[in-house]
GROMACS .gro file of N, CA and C in nm:
model
  240
    1THR      N    1   2.961  15.887  21.659
    1THR     CA    2   3.069  15.797  21.620
    1THR      C    3   3.038  15.738  21.484
    2THR      N    4   3.137  15.741  21.397
    2THR     CA    5   3.122  15.684  21.263
    2THR      C    6   3.223  15.571  21.246
    3PRO      N    7   3.178  15.450  21.216
    3PRO     CA    8   3.273  15.340  21.195
    3PRO      C    9   3.350  15.357  21.064
    4TRP      N   10   3.477  15.326  21.067
    4TRP     CA   11   3.564  15.330  20.950
    4TRP      C   12   3.629  15.195  20.932
    5MET      N   13   3.664  15.161  20.809
    5MET     CA   14   3.742  15.042  20.779
    5MET      C   15   3.879  15.093  20.734
    6ILE      N   16   3.983  15.056  20.808
    6ILE     CA   17   4.118  15.100  20.779
    6ILE      C   18   4.201  14.980  20.735
    7GLU      N   19   4.265  14.992  20.618
    7GLU     CA   20   4.353  14.886  20.569
    7GLU      C   21   4.496  14.920  20.604
    8GLY      N   22   4.575  14.815  20.627
    8GLY     CA   23   4.717  14.833  20.654
    8GLY      C   24   4.796  14.722  20.588
    9ALA      N   25   4.919  14.710  20.629
    9ALA     CA   26   5.007  14.607  20.577
    9ALA      C   27   4.961  14.469  20.626
   10THR      N   28   5.027  14.364  20.577
   10THR     CA   29   4.994  14.228  20.620
   10THR      C   30   5.026  14.209  20.767
   11PRO      N   31   4.961  14.114  20.834
   11PRO     CA   32   4.990  14.091  20.976
   11PRO      C   33   5.138  14.068  21.005
   12ASN      N   34   5.207  13.992  20.921
   12ASN     CA   35   5.348  13.965  20.943
   12ASN      C   36   5.430  14.094  20.937
   13THR      N   37   5.400  14.180  20.841
   13THR     CA   38   5.470  14.307  20.827
   13THR      C   39   5.445  14.396  20.948
   14LEU      N   40   5.320  14.403  20.992
   14LEU     CA   41   5.287  14.484  21.110
   14LEU      C   42   5.359  14.432  21.234
   15LEU      N   43   5.367  14.301  21.250
   15LEU     CA   44   5.436  14.241  21.363
   15LEU      C   45   5.584  14.280  21.364
   16ARG      N   46   5.648  14.277  21.246
   16ARG     CA   47   5.790  14.315  21.237
   16ARG      C   48   5.811  14.463  21.268
   17ARG      N   49   5.708  14.544  21.251
   17ARG     CA   50   5.718  14.687  21.280
   17ARG      C   51   5.682  14.720  21.424
   18GLY      N   52   5.649  14.619  21.504
   18GLY     CA   53   5.618  14.642  21.646
   18GLY      C   54   5.471  14.646  21.681
   19PHE      N   55   5.386  14.614  21.587
   19PHE     CA   56   5.242  14.615  21.608
   19PHE      C   57   5.200  14.479  21.660
   20THR      N   58   5.182  14.465  21.791
   20THR     CA   59   5.144  14.337  21.852
   20THR      C   60   4.997  14.340  21.894
   21ARG      N   61   4.949  14.226  21.943
   21ARG     CA   62   4.811  14.220  21.993
   21ARG      C   63   4.788  14.319  22.105
   22ASP      N   64   4.890  14.346  22.183
   22ASP     CA   65   4.877  14.435  22.298
   22ASP      C   66   4.911  14.580  22.266
   23ALA      N   67   4.945  14.612  22.142
   23ALA     CA   68   4.984  14.748  22.106
   23ALA      C   69   4.868  14.847  22.125
   24VAL      N   70   4.747  14.803  22.095
   24VAL     CA   71   4.629  14.889  22.108
   24VAL      C   72   4.521  14.810  22.180
   25LYS      N   73   4.486  14.854  22.299
   25LYS     CA   74   4.381  14.788  22.377
   25LYS      C   75   4.243  14.834  22.329
   26ALA      N   76   4.143  14.749  22.341
   26ALA     CA   77   4.006  14.785  22.306
   26ALA      C   78   3.965  14.910  22.382
   27GLY      N   79   3.905  15.005  22.313
   27GLY     CA   80   3.859  15.129  22.374
   27GLY      C   81   3.962  15.242  22.370
   28THR      N   82   4.084  15.213  22.326
   28THR     CA   83   4.186  15.316  22.317
   28THR      C   84   4.152  15.413  22.204
   29GLU      N   85   4.156  15.543  22.232
   29GLU     CA   86   4.131  15.643  22.129
   29GLU      C   87   4.259  15.663  22.048
   30ILE      N   88   4.250  15.639  21.919
   30ILE     CA   89   4.366  15.648  21.831
   30ILE      C   90   4.338  15.747  21.718
   31THR      N   91   4.443  15.788  21.651
   31THR     CA   92   4.432  15.871  21.531
   31THR      C   93   4.500  15.796  21.417
   32ILE      N   94   4.436  15.795  21.302
   32ILE     CA   95   4.492  15.731  21.184
   32ILE      C   96   4.521  15.840  21.080
   33VAL      N   97   4.641  15.836  21.025
   33VAL     CA   98   4.677  15.923  20.913
   33VAL      C   99   4.686  15.831  20.792
   34GLY      N  100   4.615  15.867  20.685
   34GLY     CA  101   4.616  15.780  20.568
   34GLY      C  102   4.548  15.845  20.450
   35PHE      N  103   4.501  15.761  20.360
   35PHE     CA  104   4.443  15.805  20.235
   35PHE      C  105   4.302  15.751  20.223
   36ARG      N  106   4.203  15.842  20.216
   36ARG     CA  107   4.063  15.802  20.208
   36ARG      C  108   4.030  15.742  20.071
   37ALA      N  109   3.932  15.653  20.071
   37ALA     CA  110   3.886  15.591  19.947
   37ALA      C  111   3.839  15.698  19.848
   38LYS      N  112   3.868  15.677  19.721
   38LYS     CA  113   3.831  15.774  19.618
   38LYS      C  114   3.680  15.795  19.607
   39ASN      N  115   3.602  15.692  19.640
   39ASN     CA  116   3.456  15.705  19.627
   39ASN      C  117   3.392  15.773  19.748
   40GLY      N  118   3.472  15.818  19.845
   40GLY     CA  119   3.421  15.891  19.960
   40GLY      C  120   3.368  15.803  20.072
   41ALA      N  121   3.374  15.671  20.056
   41ALA     CA  122   3.327  15.580  20.161
   41ALA      C  123   3.416  15.592  20.285
   42ASN      N  124   3.367  15.547  20.397
   42ASN     CA  125   3.442  15.551  20.521
   42ASN      C  126   3.543  15.436  20.526
   43ARG      N  127   3.632  15.437  20.428
   43ARG     CA  128   3.740  15.339  20.416
   43ARG      C  129   3.867  15.417  20.388
   44ALA      N  130   3.980  15.365  20.436
   44ALA     CA  131   4.107  15.433  20.411
   44ALA      C  132   4.221  15.334  20.414
   45ASN      N  133   4.328  15.371  20.346
   45ASN     CA  134   4.454  15.297  20.355
   45ASN      C  135   4.536  15.371  20.459
   46GLY      N  136   4.554  15.310  20.575
   46GLY     CA  137   4.624  15.376  20.685
   46GLY      C  138   4.774  15.384  20.662
   47ARG      N  139   4.833  15.496  20.699
   47ARG     CA  140   4.978  15.512  20.692
   47ARG      C  141   5.038  15.506  20.832
   48ASP      N  142   4.986  15.587  20.924
   48ASP     CA  143   5.035  15.590  21.062
   48ASP      C  144   4.919  15.574  21.159
   49LEU      N  145   4.942  15.496  21.264
   49LEU     CA  146   4.849  15.485  21.375
   49LEU      C  147   4.915  15.560  21.490
   50ILE      N  148   4.847  15.662  21.544
   50ILE     CA  149   4.904  15.744  21.650
   50ILE      C  150   4.830  15.712  21.781
   51LEU      N  151   4.908  15.674  21.881
   51LEU     CA  152   4.853  15.639  22.013
   51LEU      C  153   4.840  15.765  22.099
   52PRO      N  154   4.762  15.759  22.208
   52PRO     CA  155   4.742  15.877  22.294
   52PRO      C  156   4.872  15.938  22.348
   53ASP      N  157   4.977  15.858  22.366
   53ASP     CA  158   5.103  15.912  22.416
   53ASP      C  159   5.188  15.976  22.307
   54GLY      N  160   5.136  15.978  22.182
   54GLY     CA  161   5.205  16.039  22.071
   54GLY      C  162   5.294  15.944  21.991
   55SER      N  163   5.311  15.822  22.039
   55SER     CA  164   5.393  15.727  21.963
   55SER      C  165   5.317  15.683  21.838
   56ARG      N  166   5.396  15.651  21.734
   56ARG     CA  167   5.338  15.616  21.605
   56ARG      C  168   5.378  15.474  21.564
   57LEU      N  169   5.286  15.408  21.497
   57LEU     CA  170   5.313  15.278  21.437
   57LEU      C  171   5.289  15.294  21.288
   58PHE      N  172   5.392  15.268  21.207
   58PHE     CA  173   5.379  15.276  21.062
   58PHE      C  174   5.305  15.151  21.016
   59MET      N  175   5.189  15.169  20.954
   59MET     CA  176   5.105  15.054  20.921
   59MET      C  177   5.079  15.039  20.772
   60GLN      N  178   5.138  15.125  20.689
   60GLN     CA  179   5.111  15.121  20.545
   60GLN      C  180   5.187  15.009  20.478
   61SER      N  181   5.121  14.945  20.385
   61SER     CA  182   5.191  14.846  20.303
   61SER      C  183   5.272  14.921  20.200
   62SER      N  184   5.373  14.860  20.146
   62SER     CA  185   5.455  14.928  20.046
   62SER      C  186   5.389  14.919  19.910
   63GLY      N  187   5.413  15.019  19.827
   63GLY     CA  188   5.363  15.018  19.691
   63GLY      C  189   5.214  15.030  19.678
   64THR      N  190   5.150  15.116  19.761
   64THR     CA  191   5.004  15.129  19.755
   64THR      C  192   4.957  15.218  19.643
   65GLY      N  193   5.049  15.300  19.587
   65GLY     CA  194   5.010  15.394  19.482
   65GLY      C  195   4.942  15.518  19.536
   66ALA      N  196   4.955  15.542  19.667
   66ALA     CA  197   4.892  15.659  19.730
   66ALA      C  198   4.959  15.787  19.680
   67PRO      N  199   4.886  15.899  19.677
   67PRO     CA  200   4.943  16.025  19.630
   67PRO      C  201   5.069  16.062  19.707
   68GLY      N  202   5.169  16.110  19.635
   68GLY     CA  203   5.293  16.153  19.698
   68GLY      C  204   5.389  16.040  19.728
   69GLU      N  205   5.350  15.917  19.704
   69GLU     CA  206   5.435  15.803  19.732
   69GLU      C  207   5.525  15.778  19.611
   70GLU      N  208   5.649  15.744  19.637
   70GLU     CA  209   5.741  15.713  19.528
   70GLU      C  210   5.684  15.599  19.445
   71GLY      N  211   5.682  15.616  19.316
   71GLY     CA  212   5.629  15.514  19.227
   71GLY      C  213   5.480  15.525  19.202
   72ALA      N  214   5.414  15.621  19.270
   72ALA     CA  215   5.270  15.639  19.248
   72ALA      C  216   5.246  15.704  19.112
   73PRO      N  217   5.135  15.672  19.048
   73PRO     CA  218   5.107  15.735  18.919
   73PRO      C  219   5.087  15.885  18.935
   74GLU      N  220   5.129  15.961  18.835
   74GLU     CA  221   5.111  16.105  18.838
   74GLU      C  222   4.963  16.139  18.827
   75THR      N  223   4.917  16.234  18.909
   75THR     CA  224   4.779  16.278  18.900
   75THR      C  225   4.778  16.428  18.880
   76GLU      N  226   4.700  16.472  18.785
   76GLU     CA  227   4.693  16.614  18.754
   76GLU      C  228   4.633  16.691  18.869
   77GLY      N  229   4.699  16.799  18.910
   77GLY     CA  230   4.649  16.883  19.017
   77GLY      C  231   4.671  16.828  19.156
   78ALA      N  232   4.744  16.719  19.172
   78ALA     CA  233   4.767  16.662  19.305
   78ALA      C  234   4.863  16.751  19.382
   79THR      N  235   4.839  16.764  19.511
   79THR     CA  236   4.928  16.840  19.599
   79THR      C  237   4.977  16.749  19.709
   80GLU      N  238   5.090  16.782  19.764
   80GLU     CA  239   5.145  16.701  19.874
   80GLU      C  240   5.142  16.779  20.001
   0.00000   0.00000   0.00000
């Protein structure tokens, strides 16, 4: 097991999107889709949190500048 630090939107934004204290119980195996830190550290900006039943919670803050995001800076050789 490798610990990761995942960033998301502000608590108020997550709450409005349906992310409550009870949305994910301790010990629940989840999948995060997001963008890893450029320096290769075990940190990421999370986009989606996927629960075991397949439901998704959108957790990304707006305007992160992540690749492929509208308004993100152009990067040479980037693929989507």
